[in-house]
């Protein structure tokens, strides 16, 4: 029952296609002039009077030559690609981004090579940052470079200017700045070298390196805060 | 055929088109404003008489077009007007003139001693400035010295010291508001009383030893 109706549908469709083909060929070979279309106005304007369209309604498209058809698929792909680029840029500028890290200054928290850091851009320019956060920032001395260090002092805090064994001068962090130190104290170029960092240079907070469990499944390893509360070591004294 | 399903379908189609068009336009605008160019109004009188000359009388502020294309921000010349994040407040953006670039030696202009705005009392910045006054100060590597044209009322490097070049967001191209000054660059030809001796940070050669030791740890 269904099959017979489907075949009837197909017969009808094929018949209508055939009919349309016949009509078109008849039109092409007919003696009467074809219906005027947009092309004709430009081509025959000088020699013949303009024949209004059959529907006797002038529209803008009556006078404008239509654009050549580029082919629908390539222009769609280009538009989607452009939109994807814009969307990716906005997401990585204001949302989250994955950045590769290289260097030994944050060992053992971040590996010296091959670690990919998941950075949240919500914390850019110092918003909601606290002492102990690992942040990425634009380098103050080498324009165009980025670095990753840990915040040791926020505005108002007192920080040690040098490595603990090498000096005991302390400074107060002024408004709008922070003090950064790398986890690997011996091999880290941080605020002990370039001084207070303006918070405006901070581009985001490192939520953690992306590590692999079992070589196939990525997971985010949360970074330790670094500051432990003071513990009263109340061992029994015999 | 204005049946109910067709009306709904056309309305949804229209809403979809409007949403995607808005997202596309705003996304492209955000990308362009972040990376290519931005116009902003210059409020404050720190750059008079070149920019916003009538700010303290009528409150009228000029609009400037800034070039934010990163490669062209790498070369900053003395005399450029730059847009940068303020070191004292990361959410504020300031516009000042570049007086000296890295490696230059400057002698401070005595008129620009920073004191408290309302009564001229001394601030911690005054003490820092006094220690630099009379001596030749070298602008460190990767930093620039910025000053506002109006020496009477300008919060600039005289207050917070040289700023890092990484803070710079844009370089002024031309005035875009008010219309009668559209396209002009009224800030050119300014003579600063801060004496600048051009210099360079040594990268190779004799003086480079200490600098390279600091750079490379």
Tab-separated table of C-alpha atoms in Angstrom:
chain	number	residue	atom	x	y	z
A	1	UNK	CA	0.000	0.000	0.000
A	2	UNK	CA	2.734	2.386	1.003
A	3	UNK	CA	5.016	1.267	-1.740
A	4	UNK	CA	2.473	1.813	-4.425
A	5	UNK	CA	1.770	5.354	-3.227
A	6	UNK	CA	5.507	6.091	-3.150
A	7	UNK	CA	5.936	4.865	-6.666
A	8	UNK	CA	2.983	6.986	-7.690
A	9	UNK	CA	4.715	9.966	-6.104
A	10	UNK	CA	7.852	9.229	-8.004
A	11	UNK	CA	6.017	8.889	-11.242
A	12	UNK	CA	4.335	12.200	-10.607
A	13	UNK	CA	7.635	13.861	-9.780
A	14	UNK	CA	9.357	12.505	-12.817
A	15	UNK	CA	6.444	13.506	-14.974
A	16	UNK	CA	6.517	17.080	-13.661
A	17	UNK	CA	10.263	17.316	-14.279
A	18	UNK	CA	9.757	16.078	-17.798
A	19	UNK	CA	6.993	18.546	-18.318
A	20	UNK	CA	9.156	21.425	-17.142
A	21	UNK	CA	11.977	20.373	-19.448
A	22	UNK	CA	9.609	20.278	-22.380
A	23	UNK	CA	8.298	23.725	-21.518
A	24	UNK	CA	11.765	25.180	-21.296
A	25	UNK	CA	12.851	23.813	-24.636
A	26	UNK	CA	9.645	25.078	-26.180
A	27	UNK	CA	10.342	28.495	-24.767
A	28	UNK	CA	13.850	28.483	-26.118
A	29	UNK	CA	12.803	27.695	-29.613
A	30	UNK	CA	9.650	29.778	-29.767
A	31	UNK	CA	9.283	32.686	-32.135
A	32	UNK	CA	7.701	34.985	-29.603
A	33	UNK	CA	10.216	37.081	-27.646
A	34	UNK	CA	10.895	35.693	-24.158
A	35	UNK	CA	9.716	37.488	-21.042
A	36	UNK	CA	11.982	40.425	-20.287
A	37	UNK	CA	14.366	39.955	-17.368
A	38	UNK	CA	16.965	42.049	-15.627
A	39	UNK	CA	19.687	41.443	-18.172
A	40	UNK	CA	17.620	42.742	-21.021
A	41	UNK	CA	17.275	46.248	-19.677
A	42	UNK	CA	20.986	46.804	-19.730
A	43	UNK	CA	21.584	45.182	-23.034
A	44	UNK	CA	18.766	46.618	-25.066
A	45	UNK	CA	18.277	50.002	-23.506
A	46	UNK	CA	19.557	52.019	-26.390
A	47	UNK	CA	17.710	50.328	-29.175
A	48	UNK	CA	14.378	49.369	-27.732
A	49	UNK	CA	11.936	50.853	-25.355
A	50	UNK	CA	11.955	49.332	-21.924
A	51	UNK	CA	9.331	46.705	-21.552
A	52	UNK	CA	7.926	46.598	-18.045
A	53	UNK	CA	8.008	43.231	-16.266
A	54	UNK	CA	5.070	41.020	-16.811
A	55	UNK	CA	3.777	41.542	-13.302
A	56	UNK	CA	3.670	45.298	-14.077
A	57	UNK	CA	5.455	46.103	-10.874
A	58	UNK	CA	8.794	47.850	-10.881
A	59	UNK	CA	11.261	46.779	-8.230
A	60	UNK	CA	14.833	47.731	-7.588
A	61	UNK	CA	15.970	44.369	-8.815
A	62	UNK	CA	14.457	45.247	-12.190
A	63	UNK	CA	17.262	47.692	-12.767
A	64	UNK	CA	20.173	46.020	-11.058
A	65	UNK	CA	22.166	43.273	-12.644
A	66	UNK	CA	22.336	40.375	-10.210
A	67	UNK	CA	25.754	39.446	-8.790
A	68	UNK	CA	27.423	36.417	-10.279
A	69	UNK	CA	26.873	33.328	-8.267
A	70	UNK	CA	30.116	32.472	-6.478
A	71	UNK	CA	28.828	29.099	-5.570
A	72	UNK	CA	27.104	28.750	-2.241
A	73	UNK	CA	29.437	26.350	-0.505
A	74	UNK	CA	32.764	28.265	-0.546
A	75	UNK	CA	31.255	31.557	0.661
A	76	UNK	CA	29.465	29.804	3.503
A	77	UNK	CA	32.636	28.070	4.589
A	78	UNK	CA	34.551	31.349	4.581
A	79	UNK	CA	31.883	33.079	6.653
A	80	UNK	CA	31.777	30.266	9.205
A	81	UNK	CA	35.551	30.205	9.403
A	82	UNK	CA	35.637	33.944	10.039
A	83	UNK	CA	32.975	33.659	12.733
A	84	UNK	CA	34.894	30.782	14.346
A	85	UNK	CA	38.046	32.901	14.458
A	86	UNK	CA	36.220	35.810	16.053
A	87	UNK	CA	34.527	33.517	18.580
A	88	UNK	CA	37.825	31.843	19.447
A	89	UNK	CA	39.515	35.194	19.917
A	90	UNK	CA	36.778	36.447	22.244
A	91	UNK	CA	36.791	33.219	24.245
A	92	UNK	CA	40.545	33.194	24.668
A	93	UNK	CA	40.666	36.910	25.482
A	94	UNK	CA	37.865	37.000	28.056
A	95	UNK	CA	37.288	33.370	29.041
A	96	UNK	CA	39.882	30.637	29.202
A	97	UNK	CA	42.993	29.811	27.247
A	98	UNK	CA	45.556	27.032	27.123
A	99	UNK	CA	49.155	28.232	27.049
A	100	UNK	CA	52.374	26.269	26.855
A	101	UNK	CA	54.944	26.953	29.547
A	102	UNK	CA	58.713	26.706	29.272
A	103	UNK	CA	61.299	27.382	31.945
A	104	UNK	CA	62.589	26.149	35.288
A	105	UNK	CA	61.511	29.054	37.481
A	106	UNK	CA	58.295	27.438	38.703
A	107	UNK	CA	59.582	23.951	39.514
A	108	UNK	CA	58.255	21.742	40.974
A	109	UNK	CA	54.795	23.229	40.467
A	110	UNK	CA	55.057	23.588	36.705
A	111	UNK	CA	57.308	21.352	34.629
A	112	UNK	CA	60.248	22.849	32.807
A	113	UNK	CA	58.874	21.941	29.388
A	114	UNK	CA	55.747	20.395	27.930
A	115	UNK	CA	53.216	21.597	30.480
A	116	UNK	CA	50.065	23.258	29.149
A	117	UNK	CA	48.516	25.728	31.582
A	118	UNK	CA	44.782	26.382	31.775
A	119	UNK	CA	44.484	30.128	32.365
A	120	UNK	CA	41.316	31.950	33.382
A	121	UNK	CA	41.086	35.458	31.956
A	122	UNK	CA	38.476	36.502	34.510
A	123	UNK	CA	41.343	37.447	36.835
A	124	UNK	CA	43.038	39.791	34.380
A	125	UNK	CA	44.347	43.108	35.696
A	126	UNK	CA	44.298	41.791	39.229
A	127	UNK	CA	40.568	41.233	39.724
A	128	UNK	CA	39.827	38.973	42.732
A	129	UNK	CA	43.433	37.836	43.046
A	130	UNK	CA	44.887	36.737	46.368
A	131	UNK	CA	48.310	35.971	47.760
A	132	UNK	CA	49.328	32.492	46.650
A	133	UNK	CA	47.730	32.597	43.210
A	134	UNK	CA	49.876	31.701	40.217
A	135	UNK	CA	49.349	34.316	37.527
A	136	UNK	CA	50.459	34.964	33.977
A	137	UNK	CA	51.543	38.488	33.139
A	138	UNK	CA	53.129	40.570	30.404
A	139	UNK	CA	56.803	40.911	31.191
A	140	UNK	CA	57.622	44.434	32.437
A	141	UNK	CA	61.134	44.529	30.999
A	142	UNK	CA	60.838	42.494	27.811
A	143	UNK	CA	57.804	43.822	25.908
A	144	UNK	CA	55.892	41.135	24.062
A	145	UNK	CA	56.889	38.302	26.382
A	146	UNK	CA	54.731	36.625	28.984
A	147	UNK	CA	55.733	34.956	32.231
A	148	UNK	CA	54.129	32.931	35.011
A	149	UNK	CA	54.891	33.505	38.701
A	150	UNK	CA	53.225	33.318	42.086
A	151	UNK	CA	51.822	36.327	43.949
A	152	UNK	CA	53.531	36.853	47.283
A	153	UNK	CA	52.219	40.345	48.103
A	154	UNK	CA	49.126	42.335	47.137
A	155	UNK	CA	48.736	46.120	47.723
A	156	UNK	CA	49.399	46.971	51.343
A	157	UNK	CA	51.365	43.830	52.179
A	158	UNK	CA	54.942	43.917	53.387
A	159	UNK	CA	57.321	41.721	51.396
A	160	UNK	CA	60.958	40.798	51.674
A	161	UNK	CA	62.897	42.472	48.892
A	162	UNK	CA	65.587	39.799	48.412
A	163	UNK	CA	65.987	36.077	48.918
A	164	UNK	CA	65.721	35.329	52.648
A	165	UNK	CA	69.413	34.491	53.164
A	166	UNK	CA	70.647	37.440	51.154
A	167	UNK	CA	68.923	40.383	52.779
A	168	UNK	CA	66.350	41.493	55.264
A	169	UNK	CA	64.951	44.729	53.783
A	170	UNK	CA	61.168	44.768	53.551
A	171	UNK	CA	58.971	46.885	51.318
A	172	UNK	CA	55.272	47.679	51.336
A	173	UNK	CA	53.468	46.938	48.083
A	174	UNK	CA	51.917	50.205	46.801
A	175	UNK	CA	48.435	50.641	45.336
A	176	UNK	CA	47.927	48.986	41.976
A	177	UNK	CA	51.004	46.730	42.176
A	178	UNK	CA	51.941	43.263	43.357
A	179	UNK	CA	55.062	41.302	44.258
A	180	UNK	CA	55.731	38.094	42.380
A	181	UNK	CA	58.183	35.338	43.180
A	182	UNK	CA	58.780	32.064	41.333
A	183	UNK	CA	58.601	28.766	43.186
A	184	UNK	CA	62.161	27.804	42.278
A	185	UNK	CA	63.832	30.620	44.213
A	186	UNK	CA	67.368	30.058	42.988
A	187	UNK	CA	66.581	30.151	39.278
A	188	UNK	CA	63.699	32.566	39.067
A	189	UNK	CA	63.771	36.096	37.648
A	190	UNK	CA	60.883	37.765	39.370
A	191	UNK	CA	60.078	40.816	41.456
A	192	UNK	CA	63.406	40.439	43.211
A	193	UNK	CA	64.884	41.483	39.881
A	194	UNK	CA	62.328	43.780	38.248
A	195	UNK	CA	60.561	45.184	41.302
A	196	UNK	CA	56.876	45.787	41.866
A	197	UNK	CA	54.644	44.668	39.009
A	198	UNK	CA	51.677	46.886	38.012
A	199	UNK	CA	48.511	44.826	38.343
A	200	UNK	CA	47.421	46.029	34.897
A	201	UNK	CA	50.045	43.745	33.364
A	202	UNK	CA	48.439	40.601	34.753
A	203	UNK	CA	46.604	38.707	32.009
A	204	UNK	CA	45.071	35.851	33.972
A	205	UNK	CA	45.256	33.290	36.731
A	206	UNK	CA	46.731	29.851	36.132
A	207	UNK	CA	44.154	27.366	37.345
A	208	UNK	CA	46.505	24.468	36.806
A	209	UNK	CA	48.533	22.429	34.340
A	210	UNK	CA	46.684	19.946	32.186
A	211	UNK	CA	48.064	16.508	32.933
A	212	UNK	CA	47.263	13.125	31.482
A	213	UNK	CA	46.054	10.120	33.416
A	214	UNK	CA	46.933	6.926	31.668
A	215	UNK	CA	48.094	8.714	28.500
A	216	UNK	CA	44.569	9.247	27.224
A	217	UNK	CA	42.437	11.221	29.634
A	218	UNK	CA	43.348	14.853	30.355
A	219	UNK	CA	42.550	16.341	33.723
A	220	UNK	CA	43.242	19.648	35.395
A	221	UNK	CA	45.663	19.415	38.270
A	222	UNK	CA	44.747	22.169	40.719
A	223	UNK	CA	47.631	24.274	41.877
A	224	UNK	CA	48.375	24.396	45.549
A	225	UNK	CA	47.751	27.678	47.300
A	226	UNK	CA	51.218	27.543	48.799
A	227	UNK	CA	50.543	29.210	52.123
A	228	UNK	CA	49.921	26.883	55.009
A	229	UNK	CA	48.333	28.155	58.189
A	230	UNK	CA	50.727	28.320	61.082
A	231	UNK	CA	50.666	25.149	63.118
A	232	UNK	CA	51.369	25.248	66.801
A	233	UNK	CA	53.848	22.453	67.241
A	234	UNK	CA	52.843	21.413	70.680
A	235	UNK	CA	54.885	18.287	71.018
A	236	UNK	CA	54.982	16.872	74.474
A	237	UNK	CA	58.083	17.855	76.278
A	238	UNK	CA	59.247	15.041	78.466
B	1	UNK	CA	-0.026	32.338	3.498
B	2	UNK	CA	-0.200	33.858	6.945
B	3	UNK	CA	-1.186	30.827	8.864
B	4	UNK	CA	-0.146	30.632	12.489
B	5	UNK	CA	2.765	28.185	12.021
B	6	UNK	CA	4.119	30.301	9.214
B	7	UNK	CA	3.963	33.452	11.279
B	8	UNK	CA	5.769	31.722	14.110
B	9	UNK	CA	8.350	30.315	11.744
B	10	UNK	CA	8.989	33.704	10.196
B	11	UNK	CA	9.278	35.315	13.617
B	12	UNK	CA	11.762	32.686	14.758
B	13	UNK	CA	13.698	33.089	11.554
B	14	UNK	CA	13.817	36.828	12.105
B	15	UNK	CA	14.902	36.398	15.702
B	16	UNK	CA	17.610	33.951	14.677
B	17	UNK	CA	18.903	36.269	11.998
B	18	UNK	CA	18.865	39.227	14.353
B	19	UNK	CA	20.710	37.299	17.073
B	20	UNK	CA	23.410	35.966	14.801
B	21	UNK	CA	23.828	39.332	13.131
B	22	UNK	CA	24.189	41.080	16.498
B	23	UNK	CA	26.690	38.510	17.723
B	24	UNK	CA	28.683	38.735	14.534
B	25	UNK	CA	28.802	42.527	14.490
B	26	UNK	CA	29.602	42.874	18.177
B	27	UNK	CA	32.214	40.120	18.038
B	28	UNK	CA	33.978	41.754	15.127
B	29	UNK	CA	33.750	45.143	16.817
B	30	UNK	CA	35.272	43.736	20.023
B	31	UNK	CA	38.086	42.140	18.050
B	32	UNK	CA	38.806	45.350	16.141
B	33	UNK	CA	38.680	47.578	19.222
B	34	UNK	CA	40.994	45.267	21.161
B	35	UNK	CA	43.587	44.740	18.478
B	36	UNK	CA	43.363	47.323	15.714
B	37	UNK	CA	42.097	50.767	16.692
B	38	UNK	CA	40.008	52.489	19.325
B	39	UNK	CA	38.595	55.964	19.806
B	40	UNK	CA	38.307	57.409	23.259
B	41	UNK	CA	37.549	60.781	24.852
B	42	UNK	CA	40.367	62.487	26.704
B	43	UNK	CA	39.026	63.844	29.961
B	44	UNK	CA	41.157	65.939	32.243
B	45	UNK	CA	43.391	68.886	31.588
B	46	UNK	CA	46.772	67.194	31.771
B	47	UNK	CA	47.329	67.433	28.016
B	48	UNK	CA	46.150	71.016	27.399
B	49	UNK	CA	46.517	73.043	25.226
B	50	UNK	CA	47.076	70.403	22.590
B	51	UNK	CA	44.289	67.986	23.555
B	52	UNK	CA	41.012	68.908	25.275
B	53	UNK	CA	42.012	72.586	25.472
B	54	UNK	CA	38.692	73.720	26.927
B	55	UNK	CA	38.295	71.008	29.519
B	56	UNK	CA	38.551	73.127	32.639
B	57	UNK	CA	36.287	75.862	31.266
B	58	UNK	CA	33.550	74.108	29.347
B	59	UNK	CA	34.230	70.449	30.097
B	60	UNK	CA	34.502	69.662	26.399
B	61	UNK	CA	36.779	66.711	25.773
B	62	UNK	CA	38.465	65.739	22.551
B	63	UNK	CA	38.084	62.338	20.983
B	64	UNK	CA	41.242	60.690	19.724
B	65	UNK	CA	41.814	57.687	17.493
B	66	UNK	CA	44.431	55.289	18.826
B	67	UNK	CA	46.326	52.680	16.872
B	68	UNK	CA	46.371	49.457	18.880
B	69	UNK	CA	48.181	47.251	16.387
B	70	UNK	CA	50.809	45.473	18.469
B	71	UNK	CA	53.735	45.488	15.994
B	72	UNK	CA	53.550	49.241	15.550
B	73	UNK	CA	53.491	49.744	19.318
B	74	UNK	CA	56.970	48.267	19.555
B	75	UNK	CA	58.560	51.443	18.231
B	76	UNK	CA	57.592	54.322	20.456
B	77	UNK	CA	59.254	57.609	19.615
B	78	UNK	CA	59.797	60.595	21.840
B	79	UNK	CA	56.814	62.888	21.385
B	80	UNK	CA	54.214	60.192	20.735
B	81	UNK	CA	50.959	60.345	22.630
B	82	UNK	CA	50.278	56.949	24.205
B	83	UNK	CA	47.313	55.299	25.865
B	84	UNK	CA	48.320	53.096	28.781
B	85	UNK	CA	46.934	51.427	31.879
B	86	UNK	CA	47.654	53.570	34.905
B	87	UNK	CA	50.197	51.965	37.270
B	88	UNK	CA	48.285	53.208	40.295
B	89	UNK	CA	44.908	51.793	39.296
B	90	UNK	CA	44.694	48.880	36.862
B	91	UNK	CA	41.154	49.783	35.827
B	92	UNK	CA	42.043	53.325	34.751
B	93	UNK	CA	43.528	54.260	31.430
B	94	UNK	CA	45.690	57.350	30.946
B	95	UNK	CA	46.890	59.360	27.954
B	96	UNK	CA	50.253	61.104	28.112
B	97	UNK	CA	53.214	62.004	25.943
B	98	UNK	CA	56.389	59.908	25.702
B	99	UNK	CA	59.316	62.079	26.765
B	100	UNK	CA	62.091	59.487	26.953
B	101	UNK	CA	62.492	55.845	26.006
B	102	UNK	CA	64.679	53.137	27.472
B	103	UNK	CA	68.309	54.036	27.883
B	104	UNK	CA	67.782	57.810	27.686
B	105	UNK	CA	69.094	60.012	30.461
B	106	UNK	CA	66.830	62.779	31.678
B	107	UNK	CA	67.112	65.809	33.907
B	108	UNK	CA	63.815	66.579	35.586
B	109	UNK	CA	61.915	69.784	34.978
B	110	UNK	CA	61.864	71.725	38.253
B	111	UNK	CA	58.328	72.969	37.676
B	112	UNK	CA	56.908	69.467	37.745
B	113	UNK	CA	57.577	68.679	41.377
B	114	UNK	CA	54.675	66.493	42.540
B	115	UNK	CA	52.750	67.781	45.538
B	116	UNK	CA	49.272	67.225	46.851
B	117	UNK	CA	46.660	68.714	44.580
B	118	UNK	CA	44.630	70.849	46.904
B	119	UNK	CA	47.164	72.409	49.197
B	120	UNK	CA	50.617	71.683	47.864
B	121	UNK	CA	51.582	69.517	50.803
B	122	UNK	CA	54.367	67.006	50.408
B	123	UNK	CA	53.673	63.408	49.502
B	124	UNK	CA	55.878	60.310	49.522
B	125	UNK	CA	56.229	60.865	45.779
B	126	UNK	CA	57.677	64.313	46.489
B	127	UNK	CA	60.505	62.772	48.463
B	128	UNK	CA	61.275	60.298	45.696
B	129	UNK	CA	61.221	63.083	43.110
B	130	UNK	CA	63.469	65.293	45.224
B	131	UNK	CA	66.029	62.510	45.392
B	132	UNK	CA	66.043	62.359	41.568
B	133	UNK	CA	66.049	66.117	41.020
B	134	UNK	CA	69.397	67.561	40.093
B	135	UNK	CA	70.782	64.193	39.107
B	136	UNK	CA	70.782	62.502	35.758
B	137	UNK	CA	68.252	59.686	35.782
B	138	UNK	CA	68.426	56.861	33.260
B	139	UNK	CA	65.192	55.314	32.046
B	140	UNK	CA	65.508	51.573	32.694
B	141	UNK	CA	65.247	48.861	30.065
B	142	UNK	CA	61.742	48.233	28.754
B	143	UNK	CA	60.394	51.435	30.332
B	144	UNK	CA	59.376	54.897	29.135
B	145	UNK	CA	59.063	58.257	30.804
B	146	UNK	CA	55.685	59.880	30.187
B	147	UNK	CA	54.542	63.383	31.002
B	148	UNK	CA	51.436	65.427	30.451
B	149	UNK	CA	51.859	68.674	28.516
B	150	UNK	CA	50.228	70.732	31.254
B	151	UNK	CA	52.931	70.963	33.913
B	152	UNK	CA	50.542	72.577	36.384
B	153	UNK	CA	48.196	69.618	36.682
B	154	UNK	CA	49.354	66.254	35.447
B	155	UNK	CA	49.754	62.890	37.115
B	156	UNK	CA	52.566	61.267	35.165
B	157	UNK	CA	56.025	59.807	35.554
B	158	UNK	CA	56.935	62.647	37.868
B	159	UNK	CA	54.543	61.042	40.292
B	160	UNK	CA	54.914	57.317	39.655
B	161	UNK	CA	58.237	57.003	37.892
B	162	UNK	CA	58.985	55.449	34.512
B	163	UNK	CA	56.328	53.023	33.317
B	164	UNK	CA	56.826	49.678	31.627
B	165	UNK	CA	56.385	49.702	27.858
B	166	UNK	CA	54.125	46.645	28.223
B	167	UNK	CA	51.503	48.877	29.826
B	168	UNK	CA	51.084	50.839	26.599
B	169	UNK	CA	47.866	49.947	24.799
B	170	UNK	CA	47.782	52.392	21.918
B	171	UNK	CA	49.447	55.250	20.078
B	172	UNK	CA	47.472	58.348	19.042
B	173	UNK	CA	46.838	58.781	15.335
B	174	UNK	CA	44.582	61.816	14.991
B	175	UNK	CA	41.823	63.816	16.614
B	176	UNK	CA	38.321	62.677	15.632
B	177	UNK	CA	36.190	65.030	17.782
B	178	UNK	CA	35.252	67.926	17.573
B	179	UNK	CA	34.569	67.833	13.860
B	180	UNK	CA	36.348	71.081	13.095
B	181	UNK	CA	39.617	69.566	14.262
B	182	UNK	CA	39.048	66.177	12.677
B	183	UNK	CA	42.209	64.605	11.283
B	184	UNK	CA	44.641	67.020	12.914
B	185	UNK	CA	47.522	66.110	15.178
B	186	UNK	CA	47.652	69.164	17.432
B	187	UNK	CA	50.209	67.642	19.780
B	188	UNK	CA	53.121	67.784	17.377
B	189	UNK	CA	55.892	70.260	17.842
B	190	UNK	CA	55.810	70.306	21.641
B	191	UNK	CA	59.031	71.297	23.340
B	192	UNK	CA	59.483	69.689	26.683
B	193	UNK	CA	61.534	71.346	29.409
B	194	UNK	CA	62.586	67.948	30.672
B	195	UNK	CA	66.046	67.569	29.197
B	196	UNK	CA	66.571	64.281	27.444
B	197	UNK	CA	69.900	62.861	26.390
B	198	UNK	CA	69.212	60.040	23.958
B	199	UNK	CA	70.892	56.790	24.775
B	200	UNK	CA	70.497	53.083	24.350
B	201	UNK	CA	70.577	50.086	26.586
B	202	UNK	CA	73.815	48.312	25.666
B	203	UNK	CA	73.114	44.878	24.294
B	204	UNK	CA	76.576	43.926	23.061
B	205	UNK	CA	79.928	45.351	24.013
B	206	UNK	CA	81.562	46.512	27.181
B	207	UNK	CA	78.617	47.957	29.049
B	208	UNK	CA	76.517	44.939	28.216
B	209	UNK	CA	78.068	42.676	30.799
B	210	UNK	CA	76.066	43.882	33.782
B	211	UNK	CA	72.855	44.363	31.837
B	212	UNK	CA	73.044	40.873	30.368
B	213	UNK	CA	73.816	39.395	33.749
B	214	UNK	CA	70.659	40.948	35.149
B	215	UNK	CA	68.575	39.944	32.138
B	216	UNK	CA	69.661	36.354	32.150
B	217	UNK	CA	69.637	35.886	35.889
